[in-house]
XYZ file of C-alpha atoms in Angstrom:
583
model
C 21.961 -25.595 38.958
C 24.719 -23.272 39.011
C 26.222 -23.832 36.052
C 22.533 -23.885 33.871
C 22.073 -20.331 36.050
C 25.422 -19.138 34.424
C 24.621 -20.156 31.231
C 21.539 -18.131 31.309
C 23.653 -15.353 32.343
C 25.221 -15.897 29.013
C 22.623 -16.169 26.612
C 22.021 -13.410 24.038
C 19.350 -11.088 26.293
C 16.318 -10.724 23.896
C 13.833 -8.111 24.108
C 11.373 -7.629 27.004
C 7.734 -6.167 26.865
C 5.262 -4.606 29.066
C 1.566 -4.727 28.267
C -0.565 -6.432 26.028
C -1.932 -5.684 22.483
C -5.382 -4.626 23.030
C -8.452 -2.772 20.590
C -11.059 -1.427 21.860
C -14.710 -2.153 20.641
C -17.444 -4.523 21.804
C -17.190 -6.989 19.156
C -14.738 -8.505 16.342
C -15.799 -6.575 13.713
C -15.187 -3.237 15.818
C -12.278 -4.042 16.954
C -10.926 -4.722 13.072
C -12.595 -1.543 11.447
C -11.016 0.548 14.307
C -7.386 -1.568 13.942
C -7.359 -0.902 9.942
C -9.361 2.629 9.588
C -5.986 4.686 9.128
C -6.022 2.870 5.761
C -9.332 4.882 4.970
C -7.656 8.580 4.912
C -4.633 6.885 3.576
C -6.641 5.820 0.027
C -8.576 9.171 0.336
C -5.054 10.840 0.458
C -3.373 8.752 -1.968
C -6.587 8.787 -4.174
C -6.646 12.588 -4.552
C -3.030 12.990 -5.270
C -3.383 10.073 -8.259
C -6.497 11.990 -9.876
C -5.223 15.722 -9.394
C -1.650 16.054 -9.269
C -0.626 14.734 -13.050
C -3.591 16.783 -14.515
C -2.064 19.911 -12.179
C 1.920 19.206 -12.791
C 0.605 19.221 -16.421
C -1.056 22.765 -16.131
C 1.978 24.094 -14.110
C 3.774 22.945 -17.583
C 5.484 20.546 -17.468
C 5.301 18.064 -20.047
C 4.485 14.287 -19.860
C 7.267 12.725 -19.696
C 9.614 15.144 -17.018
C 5.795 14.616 -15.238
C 6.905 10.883 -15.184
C 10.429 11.863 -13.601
C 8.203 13.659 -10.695
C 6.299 10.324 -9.894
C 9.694 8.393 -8.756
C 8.749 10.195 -5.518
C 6.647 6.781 -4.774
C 8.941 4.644 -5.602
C 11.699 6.665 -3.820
C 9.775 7.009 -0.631
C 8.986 3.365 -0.439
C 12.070 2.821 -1.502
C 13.624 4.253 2.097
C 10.851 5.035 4.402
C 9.561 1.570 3.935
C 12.742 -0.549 5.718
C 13.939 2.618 7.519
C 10.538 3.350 9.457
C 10.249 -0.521 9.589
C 13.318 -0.913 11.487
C 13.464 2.589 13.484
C 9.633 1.202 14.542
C 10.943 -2.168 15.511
C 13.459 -1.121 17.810
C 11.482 1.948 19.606
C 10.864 2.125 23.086
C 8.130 4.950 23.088
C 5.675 4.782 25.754
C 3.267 5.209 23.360
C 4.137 1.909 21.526
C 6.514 1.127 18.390
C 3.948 2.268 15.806
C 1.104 4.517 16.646
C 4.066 7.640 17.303
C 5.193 7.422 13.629
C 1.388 7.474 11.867
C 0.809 10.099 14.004
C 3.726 11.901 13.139
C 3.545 11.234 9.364
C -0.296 12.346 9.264
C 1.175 15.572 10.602
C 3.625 15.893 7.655
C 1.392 14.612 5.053
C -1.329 17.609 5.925
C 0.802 20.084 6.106
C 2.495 19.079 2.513
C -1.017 18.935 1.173
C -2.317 22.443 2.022
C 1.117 23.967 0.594
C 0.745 21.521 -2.800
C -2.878 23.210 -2.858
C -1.782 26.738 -2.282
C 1.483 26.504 -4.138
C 0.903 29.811 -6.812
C 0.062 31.794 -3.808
C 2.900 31.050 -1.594
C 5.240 32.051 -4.566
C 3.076 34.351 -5.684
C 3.414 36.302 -2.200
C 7.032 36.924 -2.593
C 7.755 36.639 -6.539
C 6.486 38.980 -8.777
C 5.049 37.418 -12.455
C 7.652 35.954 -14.010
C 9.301 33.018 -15.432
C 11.256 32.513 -11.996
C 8.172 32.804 -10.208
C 6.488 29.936 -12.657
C 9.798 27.638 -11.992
C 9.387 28.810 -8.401
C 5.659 27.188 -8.291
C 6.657 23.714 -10.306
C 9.274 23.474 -8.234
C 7.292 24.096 -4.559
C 4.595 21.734 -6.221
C 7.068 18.719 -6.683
C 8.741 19.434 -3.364
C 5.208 18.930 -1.722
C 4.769 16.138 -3.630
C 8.015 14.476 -1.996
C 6.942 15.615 1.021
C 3.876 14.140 1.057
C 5.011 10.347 -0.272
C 7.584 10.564 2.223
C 5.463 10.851 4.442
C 2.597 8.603 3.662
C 4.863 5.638 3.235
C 5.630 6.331 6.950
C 2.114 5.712 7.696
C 1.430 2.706 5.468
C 4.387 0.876 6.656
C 3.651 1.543 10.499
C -0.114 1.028 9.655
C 0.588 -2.597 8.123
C 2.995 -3.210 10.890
C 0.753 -2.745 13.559
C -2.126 -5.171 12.136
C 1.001 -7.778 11.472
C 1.896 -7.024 15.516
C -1.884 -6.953 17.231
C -3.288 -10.213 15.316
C -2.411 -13.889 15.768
C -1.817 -16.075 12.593
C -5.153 -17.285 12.436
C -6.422 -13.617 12.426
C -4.321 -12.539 9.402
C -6.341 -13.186 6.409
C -8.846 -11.385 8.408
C -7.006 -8.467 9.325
C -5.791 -8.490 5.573
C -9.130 -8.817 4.504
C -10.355 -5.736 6.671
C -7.601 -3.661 5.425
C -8.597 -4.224 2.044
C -12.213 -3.032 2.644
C -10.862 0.195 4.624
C -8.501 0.698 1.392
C -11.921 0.188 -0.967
C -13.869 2.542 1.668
C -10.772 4.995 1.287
C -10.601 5.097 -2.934
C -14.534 5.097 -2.565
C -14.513 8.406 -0.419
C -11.858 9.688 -2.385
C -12.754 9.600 -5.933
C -16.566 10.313 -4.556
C -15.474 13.731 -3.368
C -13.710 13.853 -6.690
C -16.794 13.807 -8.667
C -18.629 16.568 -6.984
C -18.358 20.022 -7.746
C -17.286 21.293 -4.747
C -17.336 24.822 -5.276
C -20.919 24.377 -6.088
C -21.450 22.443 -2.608
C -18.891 24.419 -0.900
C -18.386 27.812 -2.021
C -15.099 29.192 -1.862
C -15.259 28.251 1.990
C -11.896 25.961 1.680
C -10.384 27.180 -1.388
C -11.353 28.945 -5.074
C -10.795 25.480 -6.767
C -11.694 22.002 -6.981
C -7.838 20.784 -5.927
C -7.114 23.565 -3.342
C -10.905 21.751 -1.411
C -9.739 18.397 -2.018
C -6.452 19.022 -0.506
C -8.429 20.168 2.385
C -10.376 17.799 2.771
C -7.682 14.911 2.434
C -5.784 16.244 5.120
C -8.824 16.408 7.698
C -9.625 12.625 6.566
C -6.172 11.772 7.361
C -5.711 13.312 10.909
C -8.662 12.248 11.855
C -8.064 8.503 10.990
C -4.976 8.135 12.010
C -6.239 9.280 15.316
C -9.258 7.204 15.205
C -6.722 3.779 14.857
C -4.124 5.358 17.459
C -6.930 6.256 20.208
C -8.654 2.700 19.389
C -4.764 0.634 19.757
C -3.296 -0.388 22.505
C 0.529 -1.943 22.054
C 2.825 -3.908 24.152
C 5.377 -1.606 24.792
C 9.532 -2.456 24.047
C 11.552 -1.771 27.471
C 14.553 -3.330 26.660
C 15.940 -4.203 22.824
C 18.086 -7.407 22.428
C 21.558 -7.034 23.084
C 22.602 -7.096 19.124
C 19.954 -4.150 18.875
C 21.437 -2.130 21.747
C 24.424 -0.991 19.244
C 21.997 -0.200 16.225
C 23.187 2.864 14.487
C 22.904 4.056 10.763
C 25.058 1.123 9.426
C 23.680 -1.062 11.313
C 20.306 -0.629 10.305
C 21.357 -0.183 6.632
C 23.501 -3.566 6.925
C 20.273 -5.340 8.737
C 18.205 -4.303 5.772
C 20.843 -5.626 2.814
C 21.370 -8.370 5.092
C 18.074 -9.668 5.606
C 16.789 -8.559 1.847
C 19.747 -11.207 0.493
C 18.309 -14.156 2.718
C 14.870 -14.237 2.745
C 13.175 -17.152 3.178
C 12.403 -18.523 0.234
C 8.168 -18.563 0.673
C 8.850 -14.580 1.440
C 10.899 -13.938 -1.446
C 8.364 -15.458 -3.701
C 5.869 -13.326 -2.277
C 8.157 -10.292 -3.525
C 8.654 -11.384 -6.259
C 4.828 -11.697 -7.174
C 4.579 -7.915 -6.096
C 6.886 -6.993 -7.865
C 6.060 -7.551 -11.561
C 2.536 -7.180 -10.416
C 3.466 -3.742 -9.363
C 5.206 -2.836 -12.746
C 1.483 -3.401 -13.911
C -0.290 -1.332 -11.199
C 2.109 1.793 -11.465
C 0.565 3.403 -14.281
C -2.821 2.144 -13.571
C -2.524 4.055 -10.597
C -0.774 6.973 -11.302
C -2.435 7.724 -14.849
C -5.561 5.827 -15.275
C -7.447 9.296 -14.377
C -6.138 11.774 -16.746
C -6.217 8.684 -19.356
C -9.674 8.422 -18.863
C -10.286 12.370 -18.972
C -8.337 12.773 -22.150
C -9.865 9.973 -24.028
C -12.992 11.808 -23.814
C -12.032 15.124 -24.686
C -10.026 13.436 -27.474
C -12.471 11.048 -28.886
C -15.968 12.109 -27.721
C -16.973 14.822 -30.957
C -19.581 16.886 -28.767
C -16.660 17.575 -26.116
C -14.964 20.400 -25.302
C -12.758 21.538 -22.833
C -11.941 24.909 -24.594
C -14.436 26.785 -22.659
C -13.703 25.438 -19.218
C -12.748 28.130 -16.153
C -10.909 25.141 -14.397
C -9.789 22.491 -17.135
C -8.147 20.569 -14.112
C -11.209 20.223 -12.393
C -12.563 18.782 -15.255
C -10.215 16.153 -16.021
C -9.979 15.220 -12.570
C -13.959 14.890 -12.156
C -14.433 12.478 -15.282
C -11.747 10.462 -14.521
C -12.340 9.924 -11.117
C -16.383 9.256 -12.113
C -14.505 6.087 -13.488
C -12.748 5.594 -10.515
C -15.709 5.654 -8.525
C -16.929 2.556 -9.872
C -13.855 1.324 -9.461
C -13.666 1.971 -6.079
C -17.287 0.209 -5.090
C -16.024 -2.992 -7.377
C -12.765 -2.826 -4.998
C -15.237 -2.283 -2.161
C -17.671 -5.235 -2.721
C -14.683 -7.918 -3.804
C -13.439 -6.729 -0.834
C -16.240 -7.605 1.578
C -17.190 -11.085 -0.421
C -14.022 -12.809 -1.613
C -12.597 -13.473 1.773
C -15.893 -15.797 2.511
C -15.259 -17.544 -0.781
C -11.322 -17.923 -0.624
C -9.857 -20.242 1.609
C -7.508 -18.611 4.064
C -3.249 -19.872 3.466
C -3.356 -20.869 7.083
C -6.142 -23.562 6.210
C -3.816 -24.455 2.735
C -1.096 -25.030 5.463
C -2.534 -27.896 6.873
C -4.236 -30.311 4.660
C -7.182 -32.488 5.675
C -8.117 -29.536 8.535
C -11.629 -28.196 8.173
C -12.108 -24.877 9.357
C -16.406 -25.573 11.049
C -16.511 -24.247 14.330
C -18.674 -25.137 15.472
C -19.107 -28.614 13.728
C -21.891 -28.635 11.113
C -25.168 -30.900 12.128
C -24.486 -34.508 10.364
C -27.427 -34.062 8.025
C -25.324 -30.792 5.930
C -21.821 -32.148 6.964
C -21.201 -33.297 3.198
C -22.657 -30.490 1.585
C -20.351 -28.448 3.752
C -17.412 -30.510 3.303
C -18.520 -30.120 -0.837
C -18.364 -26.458 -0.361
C -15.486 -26.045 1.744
C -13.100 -28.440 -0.793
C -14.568 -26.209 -3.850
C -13.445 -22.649 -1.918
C -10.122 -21.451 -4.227
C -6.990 -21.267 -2.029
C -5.706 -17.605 -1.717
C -2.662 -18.191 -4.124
C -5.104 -19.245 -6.743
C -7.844 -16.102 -6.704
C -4.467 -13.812 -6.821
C -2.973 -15.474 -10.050
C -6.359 -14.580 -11.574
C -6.465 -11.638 -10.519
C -3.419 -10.620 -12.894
C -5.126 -12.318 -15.449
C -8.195 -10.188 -15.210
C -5.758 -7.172 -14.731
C -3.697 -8.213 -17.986
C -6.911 -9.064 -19.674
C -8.239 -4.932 -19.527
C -5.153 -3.326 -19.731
C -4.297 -5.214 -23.239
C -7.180 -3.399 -24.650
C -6.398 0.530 -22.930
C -4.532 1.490 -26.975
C -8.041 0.580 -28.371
C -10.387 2.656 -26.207
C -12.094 5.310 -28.296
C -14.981 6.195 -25.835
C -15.408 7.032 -22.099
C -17.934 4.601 -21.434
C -15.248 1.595 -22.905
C -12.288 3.136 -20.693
C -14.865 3.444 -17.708
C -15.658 -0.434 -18.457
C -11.674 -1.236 -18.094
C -10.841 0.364 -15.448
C -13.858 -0.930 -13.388
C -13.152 -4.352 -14.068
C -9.863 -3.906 -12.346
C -11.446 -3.429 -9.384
C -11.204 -7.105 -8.581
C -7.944 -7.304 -9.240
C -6.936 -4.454 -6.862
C -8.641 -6.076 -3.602
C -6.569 -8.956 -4.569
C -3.302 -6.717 -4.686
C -4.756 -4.910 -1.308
C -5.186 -8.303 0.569
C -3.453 -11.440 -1.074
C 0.306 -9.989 -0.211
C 0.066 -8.966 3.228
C -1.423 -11.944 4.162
C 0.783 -14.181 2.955
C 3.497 -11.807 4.669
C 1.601 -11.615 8.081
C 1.509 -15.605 7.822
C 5.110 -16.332 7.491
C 6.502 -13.299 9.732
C 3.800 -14.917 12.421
C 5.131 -18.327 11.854
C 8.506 -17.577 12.034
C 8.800 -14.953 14.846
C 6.119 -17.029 17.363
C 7.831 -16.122 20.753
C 9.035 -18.329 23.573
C 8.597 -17.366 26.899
C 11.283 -18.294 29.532
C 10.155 -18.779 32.742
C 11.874 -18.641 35.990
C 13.445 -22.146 36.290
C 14.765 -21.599 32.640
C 12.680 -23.918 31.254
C 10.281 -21.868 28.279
C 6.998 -22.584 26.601
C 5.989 -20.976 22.753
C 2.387 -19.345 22.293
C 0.358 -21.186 19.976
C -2.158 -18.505 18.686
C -5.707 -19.195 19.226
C -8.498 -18.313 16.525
C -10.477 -17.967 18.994
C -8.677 -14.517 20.583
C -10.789 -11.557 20.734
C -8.957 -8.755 21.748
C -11.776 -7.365 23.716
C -9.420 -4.864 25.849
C -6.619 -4.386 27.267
C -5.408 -6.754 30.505
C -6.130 -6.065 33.868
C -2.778 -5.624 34.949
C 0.583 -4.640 33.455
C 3.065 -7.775 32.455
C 6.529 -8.405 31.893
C 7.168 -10.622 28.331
C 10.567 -11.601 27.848
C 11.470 -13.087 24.567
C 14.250 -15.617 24.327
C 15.455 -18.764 22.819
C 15.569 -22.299 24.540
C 19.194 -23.719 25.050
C 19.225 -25.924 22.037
C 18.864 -22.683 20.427
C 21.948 -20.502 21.279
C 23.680 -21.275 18.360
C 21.202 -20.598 15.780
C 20.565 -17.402 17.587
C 24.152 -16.172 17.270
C 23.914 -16.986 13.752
C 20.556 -15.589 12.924
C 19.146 -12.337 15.292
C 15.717 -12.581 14.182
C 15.030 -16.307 14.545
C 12.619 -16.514 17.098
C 11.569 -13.064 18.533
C 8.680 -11.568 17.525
C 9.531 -8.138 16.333
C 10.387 -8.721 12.583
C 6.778 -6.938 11.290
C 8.880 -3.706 10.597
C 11.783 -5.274 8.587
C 10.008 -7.750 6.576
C 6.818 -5.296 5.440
C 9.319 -3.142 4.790
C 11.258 -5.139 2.895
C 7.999 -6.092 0.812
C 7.502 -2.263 0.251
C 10.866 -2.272 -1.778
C 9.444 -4.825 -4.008
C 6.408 -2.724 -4.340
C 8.666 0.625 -4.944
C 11.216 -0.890 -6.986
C 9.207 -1.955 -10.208
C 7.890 1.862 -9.918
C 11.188 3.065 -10.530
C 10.871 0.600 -13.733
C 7.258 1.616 -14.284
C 8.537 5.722 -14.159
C 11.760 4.710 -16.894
C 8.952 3.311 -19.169
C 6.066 5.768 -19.163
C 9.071 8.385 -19.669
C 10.370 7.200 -22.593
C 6.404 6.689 -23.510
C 5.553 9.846 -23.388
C 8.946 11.242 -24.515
C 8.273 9.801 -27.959
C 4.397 10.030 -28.551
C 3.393 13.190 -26.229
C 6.374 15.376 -26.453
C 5.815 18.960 -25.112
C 2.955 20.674 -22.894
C 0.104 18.775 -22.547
C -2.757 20.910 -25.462
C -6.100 20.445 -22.915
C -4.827 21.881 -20.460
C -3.037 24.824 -22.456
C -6.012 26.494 -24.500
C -5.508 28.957 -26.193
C -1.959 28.734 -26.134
C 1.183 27.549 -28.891
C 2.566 24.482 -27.608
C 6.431 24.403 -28.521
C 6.240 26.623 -31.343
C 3.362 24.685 -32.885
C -0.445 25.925 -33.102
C -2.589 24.325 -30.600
C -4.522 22.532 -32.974
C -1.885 21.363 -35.195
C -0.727 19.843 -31.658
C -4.127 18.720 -30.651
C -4.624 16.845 -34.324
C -1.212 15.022 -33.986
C -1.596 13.780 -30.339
C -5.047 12.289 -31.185
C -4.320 10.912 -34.517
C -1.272 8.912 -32.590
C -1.735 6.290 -29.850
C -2.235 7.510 -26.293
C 0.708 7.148 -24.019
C -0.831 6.480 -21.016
C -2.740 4.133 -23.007
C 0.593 2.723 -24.125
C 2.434 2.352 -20.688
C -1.132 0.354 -18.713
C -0.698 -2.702 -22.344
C 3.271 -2.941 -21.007
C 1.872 -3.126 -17.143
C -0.084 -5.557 -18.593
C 2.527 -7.684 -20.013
C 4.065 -7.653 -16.816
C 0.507 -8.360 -14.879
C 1.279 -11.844 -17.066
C 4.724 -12.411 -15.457
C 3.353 -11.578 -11.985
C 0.414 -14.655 -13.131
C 3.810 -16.896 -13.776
C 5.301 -15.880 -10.584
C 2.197 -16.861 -8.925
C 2.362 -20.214 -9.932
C 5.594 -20.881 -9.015
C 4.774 -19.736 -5.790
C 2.388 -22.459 -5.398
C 4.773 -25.182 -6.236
C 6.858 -23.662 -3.248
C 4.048 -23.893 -1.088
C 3.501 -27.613 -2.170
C 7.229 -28.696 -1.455
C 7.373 -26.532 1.618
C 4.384 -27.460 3.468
């Protein structure tokens, strides 16, 4: 007895918790709206920045392709906030919980960045004179708000995701994936609905003298107040003491944990990262350009239009695309509410022969629910169609003459992008909770592992406070000095984050492209939204005439995406003869 007491002495300490994960709300559906509706002002934010801020970089003056250069701020910010937040939020010991402190904290900065992006002319404008400095001056405020604000929002997004990974049981993913996806669609809905209106019309000049400087506004309410919403509705277990390998975390060490775990993945995770990440090459210009695409292929090809007489040819731009995006956005949102009934969840593919009736169906339906259930597509299957469907539009985008073709397109990749909002995390969410399922040792050393139940509600928090520490079982010492993340549960962080590179890294590929795009078929200031004016030494309608003779290079960059939509198909597929060896 003394001895086994000494070797617990030994053992690498683990983490221990206090509390339990709780979300308030009287029933399931409550409880995952409330846990997933940050995501809403999220989309909203993320979907007014994608229709307004090429269309406005553009008017500042900048041409297409050093507009291109601006938009590695996504990739960028995923690139470090992503792991960084992930592991900074893994290891915190905040009363307040590992997540919620860093949404709220990013919805500060994000608001604040988005109310100087709106107002940048003015703030230079109060302490520059006209000029050309002042005009570099305003570009240059404008892209540092930009950064600001992608900083920033991947900071929410990866502590958002997180905390869905960290409250649900593996059973409870898909749904929680499934929910997020709907907020997302609810989020891009809102969005690119305010979008459409004219809100000086609706609004005055009550929160600004322009459509952007009111949508700015209004984006920065919707995210404060949804952030809140999820932090208020939350309640997390709360980190008292970190593992001992965790107790001497510093810079390095958090770098080297990120490189280190990145290099050995486990192999079903790195094939999900590798799916998002040609997938992603695909979505980057969709999202970032699919707008203004849409805008200028109507005031390029439609004979009646004119933007030449426009007071604000940004708003204009910005309200036909996102008309486009509207539809898109209620596509996203219905896919988003009906595929999860019709797609069987991974944790079901995980264990052949088990059917998921709870309660049993009566004998006399049995086969015609057994019929149904075997004819459901598995997850991994709906998502390689999905890029097919994707690849399918976006191969046509250099033949679009008309708005109502290019609204067609982009609504049909609506489907598609509750795939890309749901599919991923899932998958993710399975494996983290499959890997990291805790053991509990109990006083006589002796431990027991959780098995999660489908059947957990969530209903509140418990009754009384409780200690949880995490820790291995004697057989597993070894492996645990070999491998630190083995069998705790507090990987969410690294591994989301870690997912988020793969999502920001094929932007950085995505940015290269449309730049060298644009460089070659749209070279110099952008002629819609410089009337009136010479464009590099040329007439305006000598420029006008040779950028809509040529192929579109937005057009262009969404039939590469779509090339690569194709890979991520391929990628799929091998993915599911992983699964089939694996399982």
């Amino acid at each position: 007895m003394l001895y086994r007491q000494k070797k617990l002495d030994s053992m690498p300490q683990s983490s221990s918790w206090t509390g339990t994960p709780s979300i308030k709300g009287s029933t399931e559906s409550i409880r995952m709206a409330l846990l997933t509706f940050s995501l809403v002002g999220l989309q909203f934010t993320w979907g007014i920045e994608m229709t307004y801020c090429t269309p406005y970089l553009l008017q500042l003056g900048l041409t297409k392709s050093k507009t291109s250069l601006v938009w590695i701020a996504g990739p960028l910010s995923g690139l470090v906030m992503g792991p960084v937040i992930g592991v900074l939020a893994d290891n915190s010991k905040s009363k307040y919980g590992r997540r919620r402190p860093f949404m709220i904290g990013g919805g500060i900065v994000v608001a604040m960045g988005l109310l100087v992006l709106g107002w940048t002319r003015e703030i230079v404008g109060f302490f520059i004179p006209e000029s050309d400095l002042r005009r570099v001056l305003t570009i240059t405020l404008a892209v540092f708000s930009i950064y600001l604000v992608d900083f920033a929002i991947n900071a929410i997004q990866s502590t958002s995701r997180s905390l869905i990974v960290d409250t649900l049981p593996i059973p409870k993913q898909q749904k929680g994936s499934a929910w997020a996806s709907r907020m997302i669609a609810i989020g891009h809905l809102a969005g690119y609905g305010v979008s459409t209106l004219d809100l000086l019309k609706v609004l005055g000049n009550t929160l600004g003298d322009s459509q952007f400087k009111q949508c700015t506004v209004i984006a920065a309410l919707a995210l404060l107040v949804s952030v809140g919403v999820t932090s208020w509705a939350v309640d997390e277990r709360v980190l008292i003491a970190s593992k001992d390998s965790d107790v001497k975390s510093g810079a390095v060490k958090v770098v080297t944990k990120i490189l280190k775990t990145t290099w050995n993945l486990p192999d079903r995770i790195r094939a999900i990262c590798w799916v998002q990440f040609w997938s992603w090459i695909g979505w980057f210009p969709f999202l970032f350009y699919s707008s203004t695409w849409v805008g200028e292929t109507y005031y390029r090809y439609t004979p009646t239009a004119s933007i030449a007489d426009s007071s604000d040819p940004l708003g204009d731009i910005g309200r036909i695309g996102s008309l486009s995006l509207l539809i898109f956005s209620i596509v996203t949102f219905i896919g988003s509410v009906f595929l999860p009934f019709v797609v069987r969840s991974p944790d079901n593919d995980a264990k052949p022969g088990q059917r998921n009736f709870t309660p049993r169906p009566p004998a006399a339906i049995a086969p015609l629910a057994e019929l149904l259930h075997s004819s459901k597509p598995d997850l991994l299957t709906a998502w390689m169609l999905s890029h097919l469907i994707f690849a399918g539009s976006m191969f046509l985008a250099p033949f679009v003459r008309s708005l109502h073709m290019a609204t067609i397109l982009v609504s049909i990749c609506g489907i598609p992008w509750a795939l890309a909002c749901w599919a991923p995390f899932t998958f993710m969410g399975t494996e983290v909770n499959r890997m990291t399922a805790p053991s509990t040792i109990l006083a006589n050393g002796s431990s027991y592992r959780r098995l999660p139940n489908a059947s957990d509600e969530f209903s509140g928090p418990a009754s009384s406070p409780s200690l949880l520490r995490l820790n291995h079982l004697d057989r597993d010492l070894e492996e645990d000095e070999e491998n630190e993340d083995s069998s705790t549960g507090e990987t969410a962080g690294i591994y989301l984050g870690i997912l988020n590179l793969f999502t920001t890294l094929p932007q950085f590929v995505g940015t290269f492209i449309s730049m060298i795009v644009f460089e070659i078929l749209e070279p110099g200031r952008h002629p819609e939204l410089h009337k009136g004016e010479d464009v590099e030494g040329e007439g305006k309608d000598d420029v006008v005439k040779k950028v809509t003779e040529g192929p579109n290079g937005i057009a262009v960059c969404l039939f590469i995406g779509a090339i690569c939509a194709v890979g991520a198909a391929y990628a799929t597929q091998r993915m599911r003869g992983l699964y089939k060896r694996t399982k």
